[in-house]
Coordinates of C-alpha atoms and ligand atoms in Angstrom, one line a residue:
M1 CA 208.9 253.4 74.1
V2 CA 211.2 255.6 71.5
Q3 CA 211.9 253.5 68.7
E4 CA 215.4 252.7 67.4
L5 CA 215.4 254.5 64.1
T6 CA 219.4 253.6 63.0
P7 CA 219.7 250.5 61.1
P8 CA 221.4 247.9 63.2
T9 CA 225.3 247.3 61.9
T10 CA 225.9 243.8 60.7
T11 CA 228.1 243.1 64.0
S12 CA 224.8 243.1 65.9
I13 CA 223.5 240.7 63.9
R14 CA 223.6 236.8 65.3
P15 CA 226.6 235.1 63.0
E16 CA 224.5 232.1 62.6
L17 CA 222.0 234.1 61.5
E18 CA 224.0 235.2 58.6
A19 CA 223.9 233.1 55.4
F20 CA 219.7 232.4 55.0
W21 CA 218.7 235.2 52.8
M22 CA 215.2 236.0 54.3
P23 CA 212.6 236.7 51.6
F24 CA 210.5 240.1 52.1
T25 CA 212.1 240.7 55.2
A26 CA 214.4 243.7 56.3
N27 CA 217.2 241.1 56.7
R28 CA 219.5 243.3 59.3
Q29 CA 216.9 244.2 61.4
F30 CA 215.4 241.0 61.7
K31 CA 219.0 239.4 62.5
A32 CA 219.4 241.9 65.1
K33 CA 216.5 241.1 67.2
P34 CA 214.8 238.1 65.4
R35 CA 211.4 236.6 66.2
M36 CA 212.3 233.5 66.1
M37 CA 208.9 230.5 65.8
V38 CA 210.5 227.2 67.1
A39 CA 207.5 225.1 67.4
A40 CA 203.5 224.9 66.7
K41 CA 200.3 223.2 67.9
D42 CA 196.9 224.0 66.3
M43 CA 196.1 228.0 66.5
Y44 CA 199.8 228.9 68.5
Y45 CA 203.5 228.7 67.6
T46 CA 206.0 229.1 70.4
T47 CA 208.7 231.9 70.7
E48 CA 211.9 230.8 71.3
D49 CA 211.6 232.3 74.3
D50 CA 208.7 230.4 74.8
R51 CA 205.6 232.5 74.5
Q52 CA 202.1 231.6 72.5
V53 CA 202.0 233.2 69.0
L54 CA 198.2 233.1 67.9
D55 CA 199.2 232.2 64.4
G56 CA 196.0 234.8 62.8
T57 CA 197.4 234.6 59.1
A58 CA 197.6 230.6 59.3
G59 CA 200.9 230.3 58.2
L60 CA 200.1 232.7 55.7
W61 CA 197.0 231.0 54.5
C62 CA 198.6 227.8 54.0
V63 CA 198.0 226.2 57.4
N64 CA 194.4 226.6 57.7
A65 CA 193.6 223.0 58.8
G66 CA 196.3 223.7 62.0
H67 CA 199.5 223.5 63.0
S68 CA 201.1 219.6 63.4
R69 CA 197.4 217.9 63.3
T70 CA 198.4 214.6 64.4
R71 CA 196.3 213.1 61.6
I72 CA 198.8 215.3 58.8
V73 CA 201.7 214.3 60.8
E74 CA 200.9 210.6 60.7
A75 CA 200.1 211.1 57.6
V76 CA 203.5 212.9 56.4
Q77 CA 205.2 210.3 58.5
K78 CA 204.0 207.6 57.0
Q79 CA 204.3 208.6 53.0
V80 CA 208.1 209.5 53.9
A81 CA 208.4 206.2 55.5
T82 CA 206.6 204.3 52.5
L83 CA 208.1 206.2 49.7
D84 CA 209.9 209.0 49.8
F85 CA 209.9 210.7 46.4
S86 CA 209.7 209.4 42.7
P87 CA 209.5 211.6 40.2
T88 CA 206.4 212.3 38.0
F89 CA 208.5 212.7 34.6
Q90 CA 207.9 209.5 32.8
M91 CA 207.1 207.7 35.4
G92 CA 204.1 207.9 38.7
H93 CA 203.2 206.5 42.2
P94 CA 199.6 206.7 43.0
G95 CA 200.1 209.9 45.5
P96 CA 199.3 212.7 42.7
F97 CA 196.6 210.5 40.6
Q98 CA 194.7 210.0 43.9
V99 CA 195.0 213.3 45.2
A100 CA 193.7 215.0 41.3
D101 CA 191.4 212.9 41.0
R102 CA 189.8 213.4 44.3
L103 CA 190.4 217.6 43.6
A104 CA 187.9 217.3 40.4
K105 CA 185.6 215.3 41.7
M106 CA 185.2 218.2 44.2
L107 CA 185.7 221.2 41.6
P108 CA 182.9 222.7 39.4
G109 CA 182.1 222.1 36.5
D110 CA 184.9 221.6 33.7
L111 CA 187.2 221.6 36.2
N112 CA 188.5 218.7 35.7
H113 CA 192.0 217.9 35.1
I114 CA 194.9 219.1 37.8
F115 CA 198.6 220.4 37.1
F116 CA 200.4 220.5 40.6
T117 CA 203.2 222.2 41.2
N118 CA 205.3 223.7 44.9
S119 CA 204.0 227.0 45.0
G120 CA 201.7 229.7 44.5
S121 CA 204.5 231.6 41.9
E122 CA 205.0 228.2 40.1
A123 CA 201.4 227.9 39.9
V124 CA 201.3 231.8 38.5
D125 CA 203.6 231.4 35.8
S126 CA 202.4 227.8 35.1
A127 CA 198.7 228.7 34.1
L128 CA 200.2 231.8 32.0
K129 CA 202.2 229.1 30.1
I130 CA 198.9 227.4 29.5
A131 CA 196.6 230.0 29.2
I132 CA 199.3 231.5 25.7
A133 CA 199.8 227.6 24.8
Y134 CA 196.3 226.5 24.8
H135 CA 195.1 229.3 22.4
R136 CA 198.0 228.8 20.4
A137 CA 197.1 224.6 19.9
K138 CA 193.7 226.1 19.1
G139 CA 195.1 228.2 16.1
D140 CA 195.1 230.7 18.0
G141 CA 198.3 232.4 17.9
T142 CA 198.0 235.7 18.6
R143 CA 196.3 235.8 21.7
Q144 CA 199.9 235.8 23.9
R145 CA 198.8 239.6 26.2
L146 CA 197.8 239.2 29.7
I147 CA 195.7 241.3 31.7
G148 CA 196.4 242.2 35.6
R149 CA 195.7 244.3 38.4
E150 CA 196.9 247.0 40.3
R151 CA 197.8 246.2 43.3
G152 CA 197.7 242.4 42.8
Y153 CA 199.7 240.1 44.3
H154 CA 200.7 236.5 42.0
G155 CA 204.3 235.6 43.6
V156 CA 208.0 236.1 42.7
G157 CA 208.0 234.4 39.3
F158 CA 208.7 237.1 36.2
G159 CA 204.9 236.1 35.0
G160 CA 203.8 236.4 38.5
I161 CA 205.3 240.0 38.7
S162 CA 204.7 241.1 36.1
V163 CA 200.9 240.7 36.2
G164 CA 200.5 241.5 39.3
G165 CA 200.4 244.4 40.7
I166 CA 203.2 246.1 43.0
G167 CA 205.5 248.6 42.2
P168 CA 207.9 247.9 44.8
N169 CA 208.1 244.2 43.7
R170 CA 208.7 245.2 39.9
K171 CA 210.5 248.0 39.8
F172 CA 214.4 246.6 39.7
Y173 CA 213.5 243.9 37.1
G174 CA 213.3 246.1 34.0
S175 CA 210.4 245.2 30.8
L176 CA 209.6 242.3 32.7
I177 CA 207.4 239.9 30.7
P178 CA 206.1 242.0 27.5
G179 CA 202.3 242.5 26.4
V180 CA 201.1 243.0 30.1
D181 CA 198.1 245.3 30.8
H182 CA 196.5 246.0 34.4
L183 CA 193.1 246.8 35.6
P184 CA 192.2 249.4 38.2
H185 CA 192.3 248.5 41.2
T186 CA 189.4 248.1 43.6
H187 CA 190.7 249.7 47.0
N188 CA 188.7 253.0 47.3
L189 CA 188.2 254.3 51.0
E190 CA 185.7 256.8 50.3
H191 CA 183.1 255.0 48.8
N192 CA 184.2 251.5 50.9
A193 CA 185.6 252.1 54.0
F194 CA 183.5 250.3 57.0
T195 CA 182.0 247.7 54.3
K196 CA 181.0 244.5 55.9
G197 CA 180.9 241.9 53.4
Q198 CA 180.7 242.6 49.3
P199 CA 180.9 245.7 48.4
Q200 CA 178.2 247.6 46.9
W201 CA 180.3 250.3 45.0
G202 CA 182.7 249.0 42.7
A203 CA 181.8 246.6 40.0
H204 CA 181.8 249.4 36.9
L205 CA 186.0 249.3 37.5
A206 CA 185.5 246.0 36.1
D207 CA 184.2 247.4 32.7
E208 CA 187.9 248.8 32.1
L209 CA 188.4 245.4 30.3
E210 CA 186.8 246.6 27.8
R211 CA 188.7 249.5 27.4
I212 CA 191.8 247.0 27.3
V213 CA 190.1 244.7 24.7
A214 CA 189.5 247.7 22.4
L215 CA 192.9 248.6 22.9
H216 CA 194.5 245.7 21.9
D217 CA 191.4 243.6 19.9
A218 CA 190.4 241.0 21.8
S219 CA 192.4 238.1 19.0
N220 CA 195.2 239.6 20.5
I221 CA 194.4 238.9 24.5
A222 CA 195.0 235.4 26.4
A223 CA 194.1 236.0 29.6
V224 CA 192.8 238.1 33.0
I225 CA 194.3 237.0 36.0
V226 CA 193.1 238.2 39.5
E227 CA 192.7 237.2 42.7
P228 CA 189.3 236.8 43.8
V229 CA 189.9 237.9 47.0
A230 CA 192.9 240.6 47.3
G231 CA 195.4 239.4 49.9
S232 CA 198.6 240.7 49.9
T233 CA 197.7 244.3 49.2
G234 CA 195.4 244.1 52.0
V235 CA 192.2 242.2 52.3
L236 CA 190.4 243.4 49.2
I237 CA 186.7 241.9 48.8
P238 CA 185.6 242.2 45.4
P239 CA 182.4 244.6 45.1
Q240 CA 179.5 242.9 44.4
G241 CA 178.8 241.7 40.5
Y242 CA 182.2 242.7 39.7
L243 CA 184.1 239.1 39.3
Q244 CA 181.0 238.2 37.8
R245 CA 180.8 240.6 34.8
L246 CA 185.1 239.7 34.2
R247 CA 183.4 236.8 33.8
Q248 CA 180.9 238.0 30.8
I249 CA 183.1 240.0 29.2
C250 CA 186.1 237.8 29.0
D251 CA 183.6 234.7 28.0
K252 CA 182.1 237.4 25.5
H253 CA 186.0 237.9 24.1
G254 CA 187.4 234.4 24.0
I255 CA 189.7 235.4 26.8
F256 CA 190.9 232.9 30.1
V257 CA 190.2 234.6 33.4
D258 CA 191.6 233.2 36.3
F259 CA 190.3 234.4 39.7
Ligands
LIG301 C1 197.4 235.1 44.7 C2 198.8 234.5 45.0 N1 198.9 234.2 43.9 C3 200.9 234.1 44.0 C4 201.4 233.6 45.4 C5 202.3 233.6 45.5 O1 202.6 231.9 45.8 P1 204.0 231.6 46.6 O2 204.5 232.2 48.1 O3 203.5 229.7 47.5 O4 204.4 231.8 45.9 C6 200.8 234.6 46.4 C7 201.2 234.3 47.7 O5 200.8 234.9 48.9 C8 199.2 234.9 46.0 O6 198.4 235.2 47.0

């Protein structure tokens, strides 16, 4: 079948779909020929024309327990009917304290304080802010530079696109936040194509961090942020020893590392 290459005109768009501006989506194409999901259960979506579609990415990795699980539905219904919302500025409600306490007990080592956010983007921007503010509070106020990685995706906030390494997500937004360098990405088909599990080739790419530290001096660097397993650039598994090497270099230079 020959694909339609001409972009649809606005007249072919269903008018009730016009107002919603969809992220990371070719809006006119979608709205001319929508792929609309109207229900979901466990691993499957139901489309508006009543087809079952396997949700292979768990709703972009945030419905990992399965769709519309009865226990989760009931818990959400119960909470909304009991206390739908209470701010956590200057007042509190038991829910976030209970979840934070449970999480802290599950997490390894000294990961024992939880800061909740509404999205990954907000989490990344908050983590970058916390790293810079932490160093400053400790008397290391010159540690402000951030290091991300090429091909990295860290969300849509200015911090996230600055440390992120996806060109089209950055190119429209001027100078972004200042003082950011990028490690090279680890994707290499020549060495790593058809690898099962963690590739053997590539740990040496972590040593690029030493080059960046030598350039700016560790006293100016706050944090390094990389995805342990890159997702949005195509799923990239870290080479064997790569993350450990990044951790060693960061520890040596007193730099925060966020995987
Ligand atoms: C590593 C990473 N950081 C941040 C984000 C942004 O998360 P959100 O879409 O919830 O803002 C994503 C989303 O895929 C991600 O994979």
